[in-house]
């Protein structure tokens, strides 16, 4: 089992194509590409933490989740209404999570933090929301699809993007 992280998919949201300059001609093309790319790296037995802003229409969320591999956990984003949180297909839903993966303490939230629990003891902050527009801080990573070629990423891949993080 591999653990993945992602955020800011904004399935079905035509505004995201223009605002974030996503390389898709239509929402249908964007959604199909993101589902295909997700399933190309995530196996059915893997775990995915989605750090918010799932989809434009909450009514679409159950169908989208059914098409995506893995056990999916959601941390609510600013564009996730209650209906997205209650959609069938989430293993858990919350606003914030702390977990340990291997020897790494992780602090997960949709929003990037200026400081976080364990920051000075090596804990990493994984977030979405900023669509790659924030200057990275040490031990802080944007896991949003706009930063990672529209695929969920592993912790190892994140760490390799900036070399070894202390």
PDB file of C-alpha atoms in Angstrom:
ATOM      1  CA  UNK A   1       0.000   0.000   0.000  1.00  0.00           C
ATOM      2  CA  UNK A   2       1.274   3.431  -1.017  1.00  0.00           C
ATOM      3  CA  UNK A   3       0.067   6.729   0.450  1.00  0.00           C
ATOM      4  CA  UNK A   4      -0.573   9.619  -1.944  1.00  0.00           C
ATOM      5  CA  UNK A   5      -1.483  13.272  -1.516  1.00  0.00           C
ATOM      6  CA  UNK A   6      -3.361  15.664  -3.784  1.00  0.00           C
ATOM      7  CA  UNK A   7      -5.486  18.813  -3.683  1.00  0.00           C
ATOM      8  CA  UNK A   8      -7.366  21.320  -5.804  1.00  0.00           C
ATOM      9  CA  UNK A   9      -8.740  18.949  -8.431  1.00  0.00           C
ATOM     10  CA  UNK A  10     -11.777  21.198  -8.952  1.00  0.00           C
ATOM     11  CA  UNK A  11     -13.466  18.530 -11.071  1.00  0.00           C
ATOM     12  CA  UNK A  12     -16.143  20.034 -13.323  1.00  0.00           C
ATOM     13  CA  UNK A  13     -15.080  23.626 -12.717  1.00  0.00           C
ATOM     14  CA  UNK A  14     -14.642  25.509 -15.992  1.00  0.00           C
ATOM     15  CA  UNK A  15     -13.258  28.541 -14.156  1.00  0.00           C
ATOM     16  CA  UNK A  16     -10.165  26.637 -13.077  1.00  0.00           C
ATOM     17  CA  UNK A  17      -9.086  26.053 -16.668  1.00  0.00           C
ATOM     18  CA  UNK A  18      -8.850  29.805 -17.247  1.00  0.00           C
ATOM     19  CA  UNK A  19      -7.800  31.024 -13.818  1.00  0.00           C
ATOM     20  CA  UNK A  20      -5.039  28.428 -13.360  1.00  0.00           C
ATOM     21  CA  UNK A  21      -4.229  28.244 -17.078  1.00  0.00           C
ATOM     22  CA  UNK A  22      -4.771  24.493 -17.115  1.00  0.00           C
ATOM     23  CA  UNK A  23      -3.824  22.886 -20.458  1.00  0.00           C
ATOM     24  CA  UNK A  24      -7.264  21.503 -21.272  1.00  0.00           C
ATOM     25  CA  UNK A  25      -9.736  22.578 -23.970  1.00  0.00           C
ATOM     26  CA  UNK A  26     -12.806  21.649 -21.909  1.00  0.00           C
ATOM     27  CA  UNK A  27     -13.995  20.520 -18.499  1.00  0.00           C
ATOM     28  CA  UNK A  28     -14.713  17.055 -19.889  1.00  0.00           C
ATOM     29  CA  UNK A  29     -11.129  16.778 -21.139  1.00  0.00           C
ATOM     30  CA  UNK A  30      -9.740  18.041 -17.820  1.00  0.00           C
ATOM     31  CA  UNK A  31     -11.826  15.648 -15.738  1.00  0.00           C
ATOM     32  CA  UNK A  32     -11.033  12.642 -17.953  1.00  0.00           C
ATOM     33  CA  UNK A  33      -7.308  13.441 -17.892  1.00  0.00           C
ATOM     34  CA  UNK A  34      -7.214  13.843 -14.111  1.00  0.00           C
ATOM     35  CA  UNK A  35      -9.107  10.582 -13.545  1.00  0.00           C
ATOM     36  CA  UNK A  36      -6.842   8.734 -15.984  1.00  0.00           C
ATOM     37  CA  UNK A  37      -3.679  10.192 -14.443  1.00  0.00           C
ATOM     38  CA  UNK A  38      -4.901   9.462 -10.891  1.00  0.00           C
ATOM     39  CA  UNK A  39      -5.624   5.841 -11.769  1.00  0.00           C
ATOM     40  CA  UNK A  40      -2.298   5.477 -13.587  1.00  0.00           C
ATOM     41  CA  UNK A  41      -0.391   5.958 -10.307  1.00  0.00           C
ATOM     42  CA  UNK A  42      -2.883   5.000  -7.569  1.00  0.00           C
ATOM     43  CA  UNK A  43      -3.749   1.300  -7.200  1.00  0.00           C
ATOM     44  CA  UNK A  44      -7.056   0.156  -5.676  1.00  0.00           C
ATOM     45  CA  UNK A  45      -5.302  -0.787  -2.396  1.00  0.00           C
ATOM     46  CA  UNK A  46      -3.502   2.553  -2.007  1.00  0.00           C
ATOM     47  CA  UNK A  47      -4.512   5.490   0.203  1.00  0.00           C
ATOM     48  CA  UNK A  48      -5.065   9.048  -1.025  1.00  0.00           C
ATOM     49  CA  UNK A  49      -5.358  12.142   1.131  1.00  0.00           C
ATOM     50  CA  UNK A  50      -7.238  14.816  -0.826  1.00  0.00           C
ATOM     51  CA  UNK A  51      -6.496  18.189   0.761  1.00  0.00           C
ATOM     52  CA  UNK A  52      -9.576  19.960  -0.468  1.00  0.00           C
ATOM     53  CA  UNK A  53     -11.390  21.646  -3.336  1.00  0.00           C
ATOM     54  CA  UNK A  54     -12.684  18.475  -4.923  1.00  0.00           C
ATOM     55  CA  UNK A  55     -15.382  19.454  -7.412  1.00  0.00           C
ATOM     56  CA  UNK A  56     -17.593  22.259  -8.666  1.00  0.00           C
ATOM     57  CA  UNK A  57     -20.875  20.324  -8.207  1.00  0.00           C
ATOM     58  CA  UNK A  58     -21.273  18.229  -5.050  1.00  0.00           C
ATOM     59  CA  UNK A  59     -23.774  16.007  -6.870  1.00  0.00           C
ATOM     60  CA  UNK A  60     -20.917  14.816  -9.120  1.00  0.00           C
ATOM     61  CA  UNK A  61     -18.651  13.776  -6.237  1.00  0.00           C
ATOM     62  CA  UNK A  62     -20.006  10.230  -5.636  1.00  0.00           C
ATOM     63  CA  UNK A  63     -19.547   9.288  -9.315  1.00  0.00           C
ATOM     64  CA  UNK A  64     -16.062  10.825  -9.424  1.00  0.00           C
ATOM     65  CA  UNK A  65     -14.986   9.025  -6.244  1.00  0.00           C
ATOM     66  CA  UNK A  66     -16.307   5.723  -7.591  1.00  0.00           C
ATOM     67  CA  UNK A  67     -14.098   6.133 -10.672  1.00  0.00           C
ATOM     68  CA  UNK A  68     -10.914   6.920  -8.695  1.00  0.00           C
ATOM     69  CA  UNK A  69      -8.687   4.164  -7.282  1.00  0.00           C
ATOM     70  CA  UNK A  70      -7.709   4.010  -3.636  1.00  0.00           C
ATOM     71  CA  UNK A  71      -9.117   4.643  -0.201  1.00  0.00           C
ATOM     72  CA  UNK A  72      -9.837   8.358  -0.152  1.00  0.00           C
ATOM     73  CA  UNK A  73      -9.644  10.739   2.824  1.00  0.00           C
ATOM     74  CA  UNK A  74     -10.801  14.348   2.514  1.00  0.00           C
ATOM     75  CA  UNK A  75      -9.613  17.426   4.349  1.00  0.00           C
ATOM     76  CA  UNK A  76     -12.112  20.157   3.518  1.00  0.00           C
ATOM     77  CA  UNK A  77     -11.135  23.035   1.267  1.00  0.00           C
ATOM     78  CA  UNK A  78     -12.793  26.425   0.972  1.00  0.00           C
ATOM     79  CA  UNK A  79     -14.745  25.193  -2.082  1.00  0.00           C
ATOM     80  CA  UNK A  80     -16.070  22.003  -0.482  1.00  0.00           C
ATOM     81  CA  UNK A  81     -19.675  22.392   0.729  1.00  0.00           C
ATOM     82  CA  UNK A  82     -21.245  20.008   3.228  1.00  0.00           C
ATOM     83  CA  UNK A  83     -22.670  17.871   0.404  1.00  0.00           C
ATOM     84  CA  UNK A  84     -19.127  17.106  -0.797  1.00  0.00           C
ATOM     85  CA  UNK A  85     -18.153  15.989   2.701  1.00  0.00           C
ATOM     86  CA  UNK A  86     -21.174  13.703   3.077  1.00  0.00           C
ATOM     87  CA  UNK A  87     -20.820  12.116  -0.375  1.00  0.00           C
ATOM     88  CA  UNK A  88     -20.375   8.343  -0.256  1.00  0.00           C
ATOM     89  CA  UNK A  89     -16.832   7.265  -1.027  1.00  0.00           C
ATOM     90  CA  UNK A  90     -14.786   9.053   1.618  1.00  0.00           C
ATOM     91  CA  UNK A  91     -13.056   6.871   4.233  1.00  0.00           C
ATOM     92  CA  UNK A  92     -12.794   9.933   6.480  1.00  0.00           C
ATOM     93  CA  UNK A  93     -13.486  13.650   6.375  1.00  0.00           C
ATOM     94  CA  UNK A  94     -11.976  16.445   8.435  1.00  0.00           C
ATOM     95  CA  UNK A  95     -10.399  19.872   8.377  1.00  0.00           C
ATOM     96  CA  UNK A  96      -6.905  18.994   9.602  1.00  0.00           C
ATOM     97  CA  UNK A  97      -4.847  15.879  10.224  1.00  0.00           C
ATOM     98  CA  UNK A  98      -1.528  14.912  11.723  1.00  0.00           C
ATOM     99  CA  UNK A  99      -0.021  11.586  10.789  1.00  0.00           C
ATOM    100  CA  UNK A 100       3.290   9.811  10.715  1.00  0.00           C
ATOM    101  CA  UNK A 101       4.486   8.204   7.522  1.00  0.00           C
ATOM    102  CA  UNK A 102       7.661   6.204   7.981  1.00  0.00           C
ATOM    103  CA  UNK A 103       9.794   8.423  10.198  1.00  0.00           C
ATOM    104  CA  UNK A 104       8.139  11.683   9.044  1.00  0.00           C
ATOM    105  CA  UNK A 105       5.569  13.650  11.025  1.00  0.00           C
ATOM    106  CA  UNK A 106       3.077  15.291   8.663  1.00  0.00           C
ATOM    107  CA  UNK A 107       0.640  18.129   9.239  1.00  0.00           C
ATOM    108  CA  UNK A 108      -2.069  18.151   6.574  1.00  0.00           C
ATOM    109  CA  UNK A 109      -4.573  20.885   5.790  1.00  0.00           C
ATOM    110  CA  UNK A 110      -6.066  22.553   2.732  1.00  0.00           C
ATOM    111  CA  UNK A 111      -4.387  25.802   3.741  1.00  0.00           C
ATOM    112  CA  UNK A 112      -0.631  26.407   3.952  1.00  0.00           C
ATOM    113  CA  UNK A 113       0.574  27.309   7.412  1.00  0.00           C
ATOM    114  CA  UNK A 114       3.076  29.910   8.435  1.00  0.00           C
ATOM    115  CA  UNK A 115       3.981  27.669  11.366  1.00  0.00           C
ATOM    116  CA  UNK A 116       2.728  24.219  12.356  1.00  0.00           C
ATOM    117  CA  UNK A 117       2.996  21.628  15.073  1.00  0.00           C
ATOM    118  CA  UNK A 118       6.468  20.082  15.091  1.00  0.00           C
ATOM    119  CA  UNK A 119       7.810  22.482  12.455  1.00  0.00           C
ATOM    120  CA  UNK A 120      11.124  22.894  14.246  1.00  0.00           C
ATOM    121  CA  UNK A 121      11.366  19.173  14.957  1.00  0.00           C
ATOM    122  CA  UNK A 122      11.217  18.176  11.291  1.00  0.00           C
ATOM    123  CA  UNK A 123       7.458  17.885  10.746  1.00  0.00           C
ATOM    124  CA  UNK A 124       6.310  18.644   7.203  1.00  0.00           C
ATOM    125  CA  UNK A 125       3.280  20.711   6.213  1.00  0.00           C
ATOM    126  CA  UNK A 126       1.416  19.417   3.163  1.00  0.00           C
ATOM    127  CA  UNK A 127      -1.274  21.714   1.750  1.00  0.00           C
ATOM    128  CA  UNK A 128      -3.279  22.779  -1.262  1.00  0.00           C
ATOM    129  CA  UNK A 129      -5.155  26.035  -1.880  1.00  0.00           C
ATOM    130  CA  UNK A 130      -2.349  28.071  -3.442  1.00  0.00           C
ATOM    131  CA  UNK A 131      -2.128  26.311  -6.848  1.00  0.00           C
ATOM    132  CA  UNK A 132       1.669  26.635  -6.810  1.00  0.00           C
ATOM    133  CA  UNK A 133       1.700  30.409  -6.398  1.00  0.00           C
ATOM    134  CA  UNK A 134       3.404  30.571  -2.983  1.00  0.00           C
ATOM    135  CA  UNK A 135       7.134  30.660  -2.491  1.00  0.00           C
ATOM    136  CA  UNK A 136       7.948  27.368  -0.731  1.00  0.00           C
ATOM    137  CA  UNK A 137       9.024  27.414   2.884  1.00  0.00           C
ATOM    138  CA  UNK A 138      11.376  24.774   4.278  1.00  0.00           C
ATOM    139  CA  UNK A 139       9.486  21.543   5.049  1.00  0.00           C
ATOM    140  CA  UNK A 140       6.297  22.819   3.358  1.00  0.00           C
ATOM    141  CA  UNK A 141       4.841  21.312   0.188  1.00  0.00           C
ATOM    142  CA  UNK A 142       1.933  22.218  -2.082  1.00  0.00           C
ATOM    143  CA  UNK A 143       0.378  18.896  -3.146  1.00  0.00           C
ATOM    144  CA  UNK A 144      -2.106  20.464  -5.568  1.00  0.00           C
ATOM    145  CA  UNK A 145      -2.627  19.016  -9.030  1.00  0.00           C
ATOM    146  CA  UNK A 146      -1.482  22.227 -10.725  1.00  0.00           C
ATOM    147  CA  UNK A 147       1.992  21.699  -9.263  1.00  0.00           C
ATOM    148  CA  UNK A 148       2.261  17.951  -9.919  1.00  0.00           C
ATOM    149  CA  UNK A 149       1.109  17.381 -13.508  1.00  0.00           C
ATOM    150  CA  UNK A 150      -2.430  16.588 -12.342  1.00  0.00           C
ATOM    151  CA  UNK A 151      -1.529  13.407 -10.426  1.00  0.00           C
ATOM    152  CA  UNK A 152      -1.444  12.531  -6.736  1.00  0.00           C
ATOM    153  CA  UNK A 153       2.091  12.431  -5.333  1.00  0.00           C
ATOM    154  CA  UNK A 154       3.902  10.372  -2.735  1.00  0.00           C
ATOM    155  CA  UNK A 155       5.921  11.798   0.124  1.00  0.00           C
ATOM    156  CA  UNK A 156       9.101  10.426  -1.452  1.00  0.00           C
ATOM    157  CA  UNK A 157       8.370  12.279  -4.685  1.00  0.00           C
ATOM    158  CA  UNK A 158       7.728  15.503  -2.778  1.00  0.00           C
ATOM    159  CA  UNK A 159      11.010  15.164  -0.922  1.00  0.00           C
ATOM    160  CA  UNK A 160      12.885  14.500  -4.169  1.00  0.00           C
ATOM    161  CA  UNK A 161      11.512  17.703  -5.711  1.00  0.00           C
ATOM    162  CA  UNK A 162      13.609  19.767  -3.315  1.00  0.00           C
ATOM    163  CA  UNK A 163      16.347  17.357  -2.466  1.00  0.00           C
ATOM    164  CA  UNK A 164      16.712  15.965   1.001  1.00  0.00           C
ATOM    165  CA  UNK A 165      14.730  17.966   3.547  1.00  0.00           C
ATOM    166  CA  UNK A 166      16.064  18.011   7.072  1.00  0.00           C
TER     167      UNK A 166
END
